[in-house]
Short mmCIF file of C-alpha atoms and ligand atoms in Angstrom, two decimals:
data_model
loop_
_atom_site.label_atom_id
_atom_site.label_comp_id
_atom_site.label_asym_id
_atom_site.label_seq_id
_atom_site.Cartn_x
_atom_site.Cartn_y
_atom_site.Cartn_z
CA UNK A 1 0.02 -0.01 0.01
CA UNK A 2 2.95 2.28 0.66
CA UNK A 3 1.26 4.72 3.06
CA UNK A 4 3.99 6.55 4.96
CA UNK A 5 3.52 7.31 8.63
CA UNK A 6 5.13 9.37 11.31
CA UNK A 7 4.46 7.68 14.64
CA UNK A 8 4.78 9.90 17.72
CA UNK A 9 5.14 7.81 20.86
CA UNK A 10 6.13 4.55 19.13
CA UNK A 11 7.39 2.79 22.34
CA UNK A 12 4.07 3.07 24.19
CA UNK A 13 1.08 0.87 24.24
CA UNK A 14 -0.64 2.52 21.23
CA UNK A 15 2.72 3.04 19.53
CA UNK A 16 3.60 -0.69 19.63
CA UNK A 17 0.16 -1.76 18.42
CA UNK A 18 0.40 0.84 15.64
CA UNK A 19 3.67 -0.75 14.51
CA UNK A 20 1.85 -4.14 14.39
CA UNK A 21 -0.74 -2.56 12.10
CA UNK A 22 1.87 -0.78 9.95
CA UNK A 23 3.77 -4.04 9.46
CA UNK A 24 0.60 -6.13 8.80
CA UNK A 25 -0.79 -3.59 6.28
CA UNK A 26 2.49 -3.10 4.43
CA UNK A 27 2.78 0.58 5.36
CA UNK A 28 5.97 2.45 6.06
CA UNK A 29 7.13 4.09 9.35
CA UNK A 30 8.89 7.22 8.18
CA UNK A 31 9.55 8.62 11.71
CA UNK A 32 9.50 7.06 15.16
CA UNK A 33 9.64 8.99 18.40
CA UNK A 34 9.87 8.21 22.13
CA UNK A 35 10.68 9.94 25.35
CA UNK A 36 13.35 7.91 27.09
CA UNK A 37 13.30 4.23 26.16
CA UNK A 38 16.49 4.08 24.01
CA UNK A 39 16.69 0.32 23.83
CA UNK A 40 13.16 -0.16 22.55
CA UNK A 41 13.42 2.71 20.04
CA UNK A 42 16.74 1.25 18.74
CA UNK A 43 15.03 -2.15 18.26
CA UNK A 44 12.09 -0.53 16.46
CA UNK A 45 14.42 1.52 14.27
CA UNK A 46 16.41 -1.53 13.21
CA UNK A 47 13.19 -3.31 12.25
CA UNK A 48 11.28 -0.47 10.57
CA UNK A 49 14.18 1.60 9.19
CA UNK A 50 12.59 5.12 9.55
CA UNK A 51 14.20 8.25 8.07
CA UNK A 52 14.07 10.00 11.41
CA UNK A 53 14.18 8.81 15.02
CA UNK A 54 13.45 11.23 17.88
CA UNK A 55 14.03 11.03 21.62
CA UNK A 56 12.56 14.00 23.51
CA UNK A 57 14.92 13.30 26.41
CA UNK A 58 18.31 14.80 25.39
CA UNK A 59 20.48 12.28 27.16
CA UNK A 60 18.53 9.39 25.70
CA UNK A 61 18.91 10.98 22.22
CA UNK A 62 22.70 11.06 22.67
CA UNK A 63 22.59 7.33 23.57
CA UNK A 64 20.40 6.52 20.62
CA UNK A 65 22.79 8.37 18.24
CA UNK A 66 25.58 6.01 19.36
CA UNK A 67 23.40 2.92 19.10
CA UNK A 68 22.22 3.80 15.55
CA UNK A 69 25.55 5.05 14.27
CA UNK A 70 25.83 2.22 11.75
CA UNK A 71 22.35 2.66 10.30
CA UNK A 72 22.27 6.05 8.62
CA UNK A 73 19.04 6.88 10.52
CA UNK A 74 18.99 10.52 11.53
CA UNK A 75 18.39 11.09 15.29
CA UNK A 76 16.80 14.33 16.52
CA UNK A 77 16.05 15.38 20.09
CA UNK A 78 13.88 17.45 22.35
CA UNK A 79 10.44 18.95 21.76
CA UNK A 80 11.75 20.44 18.43
CA UNK A 81 12.54 16.92 17.27
CA UNK A 82 8.97 15.91 17.93
CA UNK A 83 7.73 18.89 15.86
CA UNK A 84 10.16 17.85 13.05
CA UNK A 85 8.71 14.34 13.08
CA UNK A 86 5.19 15.73 13.06
CA UNK A 87 5.88 17.78 9.90
CA UNK A 88 8.22 15.26 8.13
CA UNK A 89 7.74 15.82 4.38
CA UNK A 90 7.99 12.09 3.64
CA UNK A 91 4.98 11.20 5.92
CA UNK A 92 1.37 11.58 4.81
CA UNK A 93 -0.13 10.55 8.16
CA UNK A 94 0.80 11.26 11.73
CA UNK A 95 -0.27 8.95 14.55
CA UNK A 96 -0.33 10.97 17.78
CA UNK A 97 0.36 8.36 20.46
CA UNK A 98 2.33 10.38 23.02
CA UNK A 99 0.70 10.84 26.41
CA UNK A 100 -0.49 14.12 27.85
CA UNK A 101 -0.38 17.73 26.70
CA UNK A 102 3.05 17.02 25.17
CA UNK A 103 1.00 16.00 22.14
CA UNK A 104 -0.61 19.36 21.55
CA UNK A 105 2.12 21.34 19.69
CA UNK A 106 3.14 18.34 17.49
CA UNK A 107 -0.55 17.84 16.53
CA UNK A 108 -0.79 21.50 15.50
CA UNK A 109 2.50 21.18 13.60
CA UNK A 110 1.17 18.13 11.72
CA UNK A 111 -2.05 19.97 10.86
CA UNK A 112 -0.07 22.92 9.54
CA UNK A 113 1.90 20.52 7.41
CA UNK A 114 -1.35 19.03 5.98
CA UNK A 115 -0.95 15.52 7.38
CA UNK A 116 -3.82 13.23 8.12
CA UNK A 117 -4.06 12.89 11.95
CA UNK A 118 -4.78 9.49 13.47
CA UNK A 119 -5.44 10.86 16.92
CA UNK A 120 -4.85 8.74 20.05
CA UNK A 121 -3.64 11.60 22.22
CA UNK A 122 -7.00 12.69 23.70
CA UNK A 123 -5.40 15.25 26.03
CA UNK A 124 -4.79 17.43 22.97
CA UNK A 125 -8.52 17.76 22.27
CA UNK A 126 -9.39 18.10 25.97
CA UNK A 127 -7.00 21.07 26.36
CA UNK A 128 -7.34 22.72 22.99
CA UNK A 129 -10.15 20.99 21.05
CA UNK A 130 -11.70 24.03 19.46
CA UNK A 131 -8.34 25.44 18.44
CA UNK A 132 -7.24 22.09 16.97
CA UNK A 133 -10.50 21.39 15.15
CA UNK A 134 -10.56 24.89 13.71
CA UNK A 135 -6.98 24.53 12.50
CA UNK A 136 -7.84 21.16 10.93
CA UNK A 137 -10.81 22.68 9.17
CA UNK A 138 -8.79 25.70 7.95
CA UNK A 139 -6.06 23.40 6.54
CA UNK A 140 -8.51 20.82 5.12
CA UNK A 141 -7.03 18.10 7.34
CA UNK A 142 -8.88 14.99 8.55
CA UNK A 143 -8.64 14.08 12.21
CA UNK A 144 -9.57 10.43 12.53
CA UNK A 145 -9.92 9.14 16.07
CA UNK A 146 -7.98 6.18 17.40
CA UNK A 147 -9.67 6.11 20.81
CA UNK A 148 -11.93 3.10 20.59
CA UNK A 149 -15.13 4.89 21.66
CA UNK A 150 -14.62 7.76 19.23
CA UNK A 151 -13.66 5.38 16.48
CA UNK A 152 -16.89 3.49 17.10
CA UNK A 153 -18.85 6.75 16.86
CA UNK A 154 -16.88 7.76 13.76
CA UNK A 155 -17.80 4.40 12.20
CA UNK A 156 -21.48 4.78 13.18
CA UNK A 157 -21.50 8.30 11.66
CA UNK A 158 -20.30 7.16 8.22
CA UNK A 159 -22.99 8.14 5.78
CA UNK A 160 -24.50 10.76 8.09
CA UNK A 161 -24.31 14.03 6.18
CA UNK A 162 -26.39 16.14 8.57
CA UNK A 163 -25.10 16.30 12.14
CA UNK A 164 -28.57 17.60 13.03
CA UNK A 165 -29.83 14.05 12.65
CA UNK A 166 -27.76 12.91 15.65
CA UNK A 167 -29.82 12.89 18.76
CA UNK A 168 -27.15 11.60 21.12
CA UNK A 169 -23.74 9.92 21.36
CA UNK A 170 -23.55 7.15 23.89
CA UNK A 171 -20.02 6.50 25.17
CA UNK A 172 -19.53 3.07 26.76
CA UNK A 173 -17.19 2.71 29.80
CA UNK A 174 -15.84 -0.52 31.22
CA UNK A 175 -16.10 0.90 34.75
CA UNK A 176 -12.48 -0.03 35.45
CA UNK A 177 -11.10 -2.24 38.18
CA UNK A 178 -13.10 -0.58 40.96
CA UNK A 179 -16.59 -0.79 39.47
CA UNK A 180 -19.16 -1.16 42.23
CA UNK A 181 -16.80 0.07 44.98
CA UNK A 182 -18.25 2.49 47.60
CA UNK A 183 -16.35 5.70 48.46
CA UNK A 184 -15.21 3.97 51.67
CA UNK A 185 -13.79 1.03 49.74
CA UNK A 186 -12.07 3.32 47.29
CA UNK A 187 -10.14 4.95 50.10
CA UNK A 188 -8.18 1.74 50.67
CA UNK A 189 -7.19 0.93 47.10
CA UNK A 190 -3.54 0.66 46.10
CA UNK A 191 -1.51 1.71 43.05
CA UNK A 192 -1.06 -1.96 42.11
CA UNK A 193 -4.81 -2.50 42.10
CA UNK A 194 -5.40 0.65 40.04
CA UNK A 195 -2.95 -0.54 37.40
CA UNK A 196 -4.90 -3.79 36.78
CA UNK A 197 -7.45 -2.96 34.12
CA UNK A 198 -10.02 -5.75 33.48
CA UNK A 199 -10.19 -5.56 29.67
CA UNK A 200 -7.40 -3.45 28.22
CA UNK A 201 -3.59 -3.35 28.55
CA UNK A 202 -2.55 0.36 28.30
CA UNK A 203 0.01 2.86 29.45
CA UNK A 204 0.11 3.71 33.15
CA UNK A 205 -1.50 7.09 32.99
CA UNK A 206 -4.55 6.08 31.02
CA UNK A 207 -4.93 2.96 33.20
CA UNK A 208 -5.17 5.14 36.31
CA UNK A 209 -7.58 7.49 34.40
CA UNK A 210 -9.79 4.47 33.62
CA UNK A 211 -9.80 3.51 37.34
CA UNK A 212 -10.90 7.01 38.43
CA UNK A 213 -13.30 7.35 35.45
CA UNK A 214 -11.39 10.53 34.48
CA UNK A 215 -10.72 8.70 31.19
CA UNK A 216 -14.42 8.75 30.50
CA UNK A 217 -14.56 12.40 31.46
CA UNK A 218 -11.69 13.20 29.06
CA UNK A 219 -13.48 11.16 26.40
CA UNK A 220 -16.72 13.09 27.02
CA UNK A 221 -14.87 16.31 26.18
CA UNK A 222 -12.98 14.64 23.29
CA UNK A 223 -16.33 13.61 21.80
CA UNK A 224 -17.77 17.14 22.18
CA UNK A 225 -14.78 18.61 20.32
CA UNK A 226 -14.47 15.91 17.63
CA UNK A 227 -18.16 15.95 16.75
CA UNK A 228 -18.87 19.59 17.72
CA UNK A 229 -21.80 18.60 19.90
CA UNK A 230 -22.99 20.19 23.19
CA UNK A 231 -22.62 18.26 26.45
CA UNK A 232 -26.38 17.47 26.66
CA UNK A 233 -25.98 15.38 23.43
CA UNK A 234 -23.42 13.03 24.98
CA UNK A 235 -24.09 10.37 27.60
CA UNK A 236 -22.04 7.64 29.30
CA UNK A 237 -23.16 4.14 30.11
CA UNK A 238 -21.21 1.44 31.95
CA UNK A 239 -20.77 -1.64 29.79
CA UNK A 240 -18.46 -4.06 31.61
CA UNK A 241 -17.57 -6.33 28.67
CA UNK A 242 -16.04 -3.64 26.39
CA UNK A 243 -17.59 -5.30 23.35
CA UNK A 244 -19.83 -2.49 22.27
CA UNK A 245 -17.34 0.33 21.80
CA UNK A 246 -19.92 3.15 21.66
CA UNK A 247 -23.22 4.07 19.96
CA UNK A 248 -25.00 6.82 18.06
CA UNK A 249 -28.68 7.45 18.59
CA UNK A 250 -30.31 9.22 15.64
CA UNK A 251 -33.34 11.52 15.69
CA UNK A 252 -35.61 8.69 14.51
CA UNK A 253 -34.36 6.65 17.54
CA UNK A 254 -32.34 4.23 15.46
CA UNK A 255 -29.32 3.32 17.52
CA UNK A 256 -26.15 2.24 15.66
CA UNK A 257 -23.32 0.54 17.55
CA UNK A 258 -19.86 -0.76 16.65
CA UNK A 259 -18.86 -4.07 18.24
CA UNK A 260 -15.56 -5.89 18.31
CA UNK A 261 -13.05 -7.68 20.52
CA UNK A 262 -11.33 -5.25 22.86
CA UNK A 263 -8.23 -4.72 20.67
CA UNK A 264 -6.86 -1.31 19.81
CA UNK A 265 -5.39 -2.50 16.61
CA UNK A 266 -8.83 -2.32 14.99
CA UNK A 267 -9.42 1.43 15.56
CA UNK A 268 -5.72 2.10 14.73
CA UNK A 269 -6.13 0.28 11.45
CA UNK A 270 -9.38 2.03 10.61
CA UNK A 271 -7.84 5.45 11.35
CA UNK A 272 -5.10 4.59 8.80
CA UNK A 273 -7.25 3.04 6.06
CA UNK A 274 -10.40 5.16 6.28
CA UNK A 275 -12.60 5.50 4.29
CA UNK A 276 -11.54 2.05 3.09
CA UNK A 277 -11.36 -1.16 5.20
CA UNK A 278 -8.62 -3.67 4.74
CA UNK A 279 -8.04 -7.29 5.90
CA UNK A 280 -8.16 -7.72 9.68
CA UNK A 281 -5.26 -7.39 12.06
CA UNK A 282 -7.42 -7.78 15.23
CA UNK A 283 -9.14 -11.17 15.98
CA UNK A 284 -12.81 -11.70 15.08
CA UNK A 285 -15.63 -11.29 17.53
CA UNK A 286 -17.47 -14.52 18.39
CA UNK A 287 -20.90 -13.43 19.55
CA UNK A 288 -21.72 -16.89 20.90
CA UNK A 289 -18.76 -16.82 23.38
CA UNK A 290 -19.16 -13.15 24.33
CA UNK A 291 -19.71 -12.26 28.01
CA UNK A 292 -23.25 -10.89 28.69
CA UNK A 293 -23.72 -7.38 27.25
CA UNK A 294 -24.95 -5.44 30.32
CA UNK A 295 -25.52 -1.72 30.86
CA UNK A 296 -25.67 0.48 34.01
CA UNK A 297 -25.37 4.16 34.87
CA UNK A 298 -22.00 5.45 36.07
CA UNK A 299 -21.70 6.20 39.81
CA UNK A 300 -20.57 9.83 39.75
CA UNK A 301 -20.66 10.11 43.53
CA UNK A 302 -18.06 7.37 44.09
CA UNK A 303 -16.15 8.49 40.92
CA UNK A 304 -16.34 12.32 40.95
CA UNK A 305 -13.82 12.71 38.09
CA UNK A 306 -16.52 12.15 35.50
CA UNK A 307 -18.74 14.88 37.01
CA UNK A 308 -15.74 17.24 37.26
CA UNK A 309 -14.93 16.77 33.61
CA UNK A 310 -18.56 17.45 32.59
CA UNK A 311 -18.52 20.55 34.72
CA UNK A 312 -15.27 21.77 33.11
CA UNK A 313 -16.77 21.03 29.68
CA UNK A 314 -19.84 23.21 30.59
CA UNK A 315 -17.60 26.02 31.86
CA UNK A 316 -15.58 25.91 28.63
CA UNK A 317 -12.63 28.00 27.70
CA UNK A 318 -9.44 27.00 29.56
CA UNK A 319 -11.40 25.07 32.22
CA UNK A 320 -10.78 21.77 30.36
CA UNK A 321 -7.03 22.50 30.14
CA UNK A 322 -7.00 23.21 33.91
CA UNK A 323 -8.83 19.89 34.49
CA UNK A 324 -6.31 18.06 32.35
CA UNK A 325 -3.25 19.71 33.77
CA UNK A 326 -4.37 19.05 37.37
CA UNK A 327 -5.18 15.46 36.48
CA UNK A 328 -1.86 14.83 34.77
CA UNK A 329 -0.03 16.21 37.74
CA UNK A 330 -2.18 14.34 40.27
CA UNK A 331 -1.84 11.02 38.38
CA UNK A 332 1.93 11.52 38.21
CA UNK A 333 2.00 11.93 41.99
CA UNK A 334 -0.22 8.91 42.51
CA UNK A 335 2.10 6.80 40.23
CA UNK A 336 5.04 8.06 42.32
CA UNK A 337 3.32 6.88 45.50
CA UNK A 338 3.02 10.41 46.91
CA UNK A 339 -0.78 10.60 47.12
CA UNK A 340 -3.69 8.27 47.48
CA UNK A 341 -6.29 7.23 44.90
CA UNK A 342 -9.06 9.50 46.31
CA UNK A 343 -6.68 12.46 46.40
CA UNK A 344 -6.84 12.61 42.61
CA UNK A 345 -10.44 13.83 42.31
CA UNK A 346 -10.16 15.93 45.49
CA UNK A 347 -7.10 17.79 44.12
CA UNK A 348 -8.54 18.25 40.64
CA UNK A 349 -11.71 19.72 42.17
CA UNK A 350 -9.74 22.17 44.29
CA UNK A 351 -7.53 23.28 41.34
CA UNK A 352 -10.60 23.82 39.16
CA UNK A 353 -12.02 26.11 41.88
CA UNK A 354 -8.69 27.97 42.26
CA UNK A 355 -7.73 28.67 38.65
CA UNK A 356 -10.17 30.96 36.77
CA UNK A 357 -11.18 29.98 33.23
CA UNK A 358 -10.35 32.23 30.29
CA UNK A 359 -12.96 32.05 27.44
CA UNK A 360 -12.05 31.77 23.73
CA UNK A 361 -8.46 31.00 24.66
CA UNK A 362 -5.36 31.28 22.43
CA UNK A 363 -2.70 28.56 22.44
CA UNK A 364 -0.70 30.73 24.92
CA UNK A 365 -3.73 30.98 27.20
CA UNK A 366 -4.13 27.19 27.16
CA UNK A 367 -0.49 26.55 27.97
CA UNK A 368 -0.63 29.12 30.74
CA UNK A 369 -3.75 27.42 32.14
CA UNK A 370 -1.92 24.10 32.17
CA UNK A 371 1.05 25.66 33.95
CA UNK A 372 -1.23 27.36 36.52
CA UNK A 373 -3.15 24.15 37.21
CA UNK A 374 0.02 22.25 37.90
CA UNK A 375 1.42 24.99 40.11
CA UNK A 376 -1.87 25.23 42.03
CA UNK A 377 -1.89 21.42 42.56
CA UNK A 378 1.69 21.49 43.83
CA UNK A 379 0.79 24.19 46.31
CA UNK A 380 -2.04 22.02 47.67
CA UNK A 381 0.17 18.94 48.19
CA UNK A 382 1.75 19.54 51.57
CA UNK A 383 -1.78 19.55 53.11
CA UNK A 384 -2.65 16.12 51.79
CA UNK A 385 -2.42 13.38 54.41
CA UNK A 386 -1.67 10.04 52.62
CA UNK A 387 -4.46 7.49 52.90
P1 NAD B 401 2.16 4.99 27.03
O1 NAD B 401 2.59 5.62 28.30
O2 NAD B 401 2.19 3.47 26.87
O3 NAD B 401 3.12 5.55 25.81
C1 NAD B 401 3.37 6.92 25.71
C2 NAD B 401 4.40 7.19 24.59
O4 NAD B 401 4.67 8.59 24.61
C3 NAD B 401 5.73 6.49 24.78
O5 NAD B 401 6.26 6.20 23.50
C4 NAD B 401 6.61 7.51 25.48
O6 NAD B 401 7.97 7.36 25.20
C5 NAD B 401 6.09 8.82 24.85
N1 NAD B 401 6.14 9.97 25.77
C6 NAD B 401 5.88 10.02 27.10
N2 NAD B 401 6.06 11.24 27.62
C7 NAD B 401 6.40 12.05 26.58
C8 NAD B 401 6.76 13.42 26.48
N3 NAD B 401 6.76 14.23 27.50
N4 NAD B 401 7.12 13.87 25.25
C9 NAD B 401 7.15 13.04 24.14
N5 NAD B 401 6.85 11.75 24.22
C10 NAD B 401 6.50 11.23 25.40
O7 NAD B 401 0.77 5.57 26.70
P2 NAD B 401 -0.40 4.87 25.76
O8 NAD B 401 -1.29 4.04 26.67
O9 NAD B 401 0.13 4.31 24.51
O10 NAD B 401 -1.31 6.21 25.47
C11 NAD B 401 -0.90 7.17 24.49
C12 NAD B 401 -2.04 8.12 24.25
O11 NAD B 401 -3.13 7.39 23.62
C13 NAD B 401 -2.61 8.73 25.50
O12 NAD B 401 -3.08 10.05 25.22
C14 NAD B 401 -3.85 7.87 25.77
O13 NAD B 401 -4.85 8.55 26.53
C15 NAD B 401 -4.29 7.46 24.40
N6 NAD B 401 -5.07 6.21 24.31
C16 NAD B 401 -4.42 5.08 24.69
C17 NAD B 401 -5.18 3.89 24.64
C18 NAD B 401 -4.52 2.53 24.98
O14 NAD B 401 -5.17 1.53 24.84
N7 NAD B 401 -3.28 2.53 25.46
C19 NAD B 401 -6.50 3.87 24.19
C20 NAD B 401 -7.08 5.06 23.79
C21 NAD B 401 -6.33 6.27 23.85
MG1 MG B 402 -11.13 5.02 25.06
#
């Protein structure tokens, strides 16, 4: 097929699965980037022979240069290297699989360079969705979602030419490892438990987000931005089996759903081949051996992150960047063992109350909101007793 791809975040969970799809579909990886994992990036470079390899960590980049000295592969470094990979002339498509707001500037650079965006990095749309979607529209660039729920919705919207016909998007949520827990039970959970997702194997940050339900909150905002719909047209339902990846309810009450095994390679593949479909990389769904397909409302009292995200979405402007910055910082502290699980929503709530939202923000306003949110969270930390 010969499609040429720049893969930002190739050593992560989405990055590695993207390389499976690239190999299986006969595509080319023109650029690979990672933060620190030199050994894995070297291995990927030797297999996929990109034109450009980038390590955002300077010391790791120096190490990779030595490791790849015999290959002729150019090695770049730092945030500028990531921007270079995003705009690489030889790539037609950019997969954004880095984690966090670090994906924002490279996504904008890829849009300005007229690449198709296969978007996994949801934090970009949470922080700067309107800006990014406007830029994509202005440059005539397609943003095709990789996130399984948004890919499901994207698939269910194929053939819909009038967004006014959409009554509601229904995002499904697995509920995570702590589904059914009371607030008291949640106070005792450990990092190890939070990192055990029942259906998906993912990077550490999104795994914790799935356990707090912040992931569904971020996805709620991601859906608003991608499909330009108001919050009242998006709902969330707990579906433990992760077989129905999401649904669209139309104005005539027809409900379309996309089903499949929980395997990210399917939405990655579709983001790369759309509007075509090509032979499967993910395994088939056997309906007769599926677990029961059940549905329940989310418990926003025990899992306040979802409600906080909806509230930030309604406030608009930089509120969603504040939510995201506070959450990234809090999850980092939780992963480092510095705070407890229930401190995450408590801190995010306090930061949202402390940092005022700026409406119709510029990129500079968004980056400043992210900085302020992180600083506000750090100021709150000494007062947190560990649970
Ligand atoms: P991960 O932690 O496994 O991988 C992250 C990748 O980004 C790695 O290659 C890492 O080297 C790189 N990276 C980390 N920090 C960076 C920085 N500051 N600058 C540049 N590169 C950096 O994460 P993941 O689970 O693959 O998730 C990636 C993105 O995709 C996230 O935004 C996540 O929300 C989204 N996503 C993931 C899944 C999944 O199944 N894993 C599903 C849907 C959406
Ligand atoms: Mg998802």
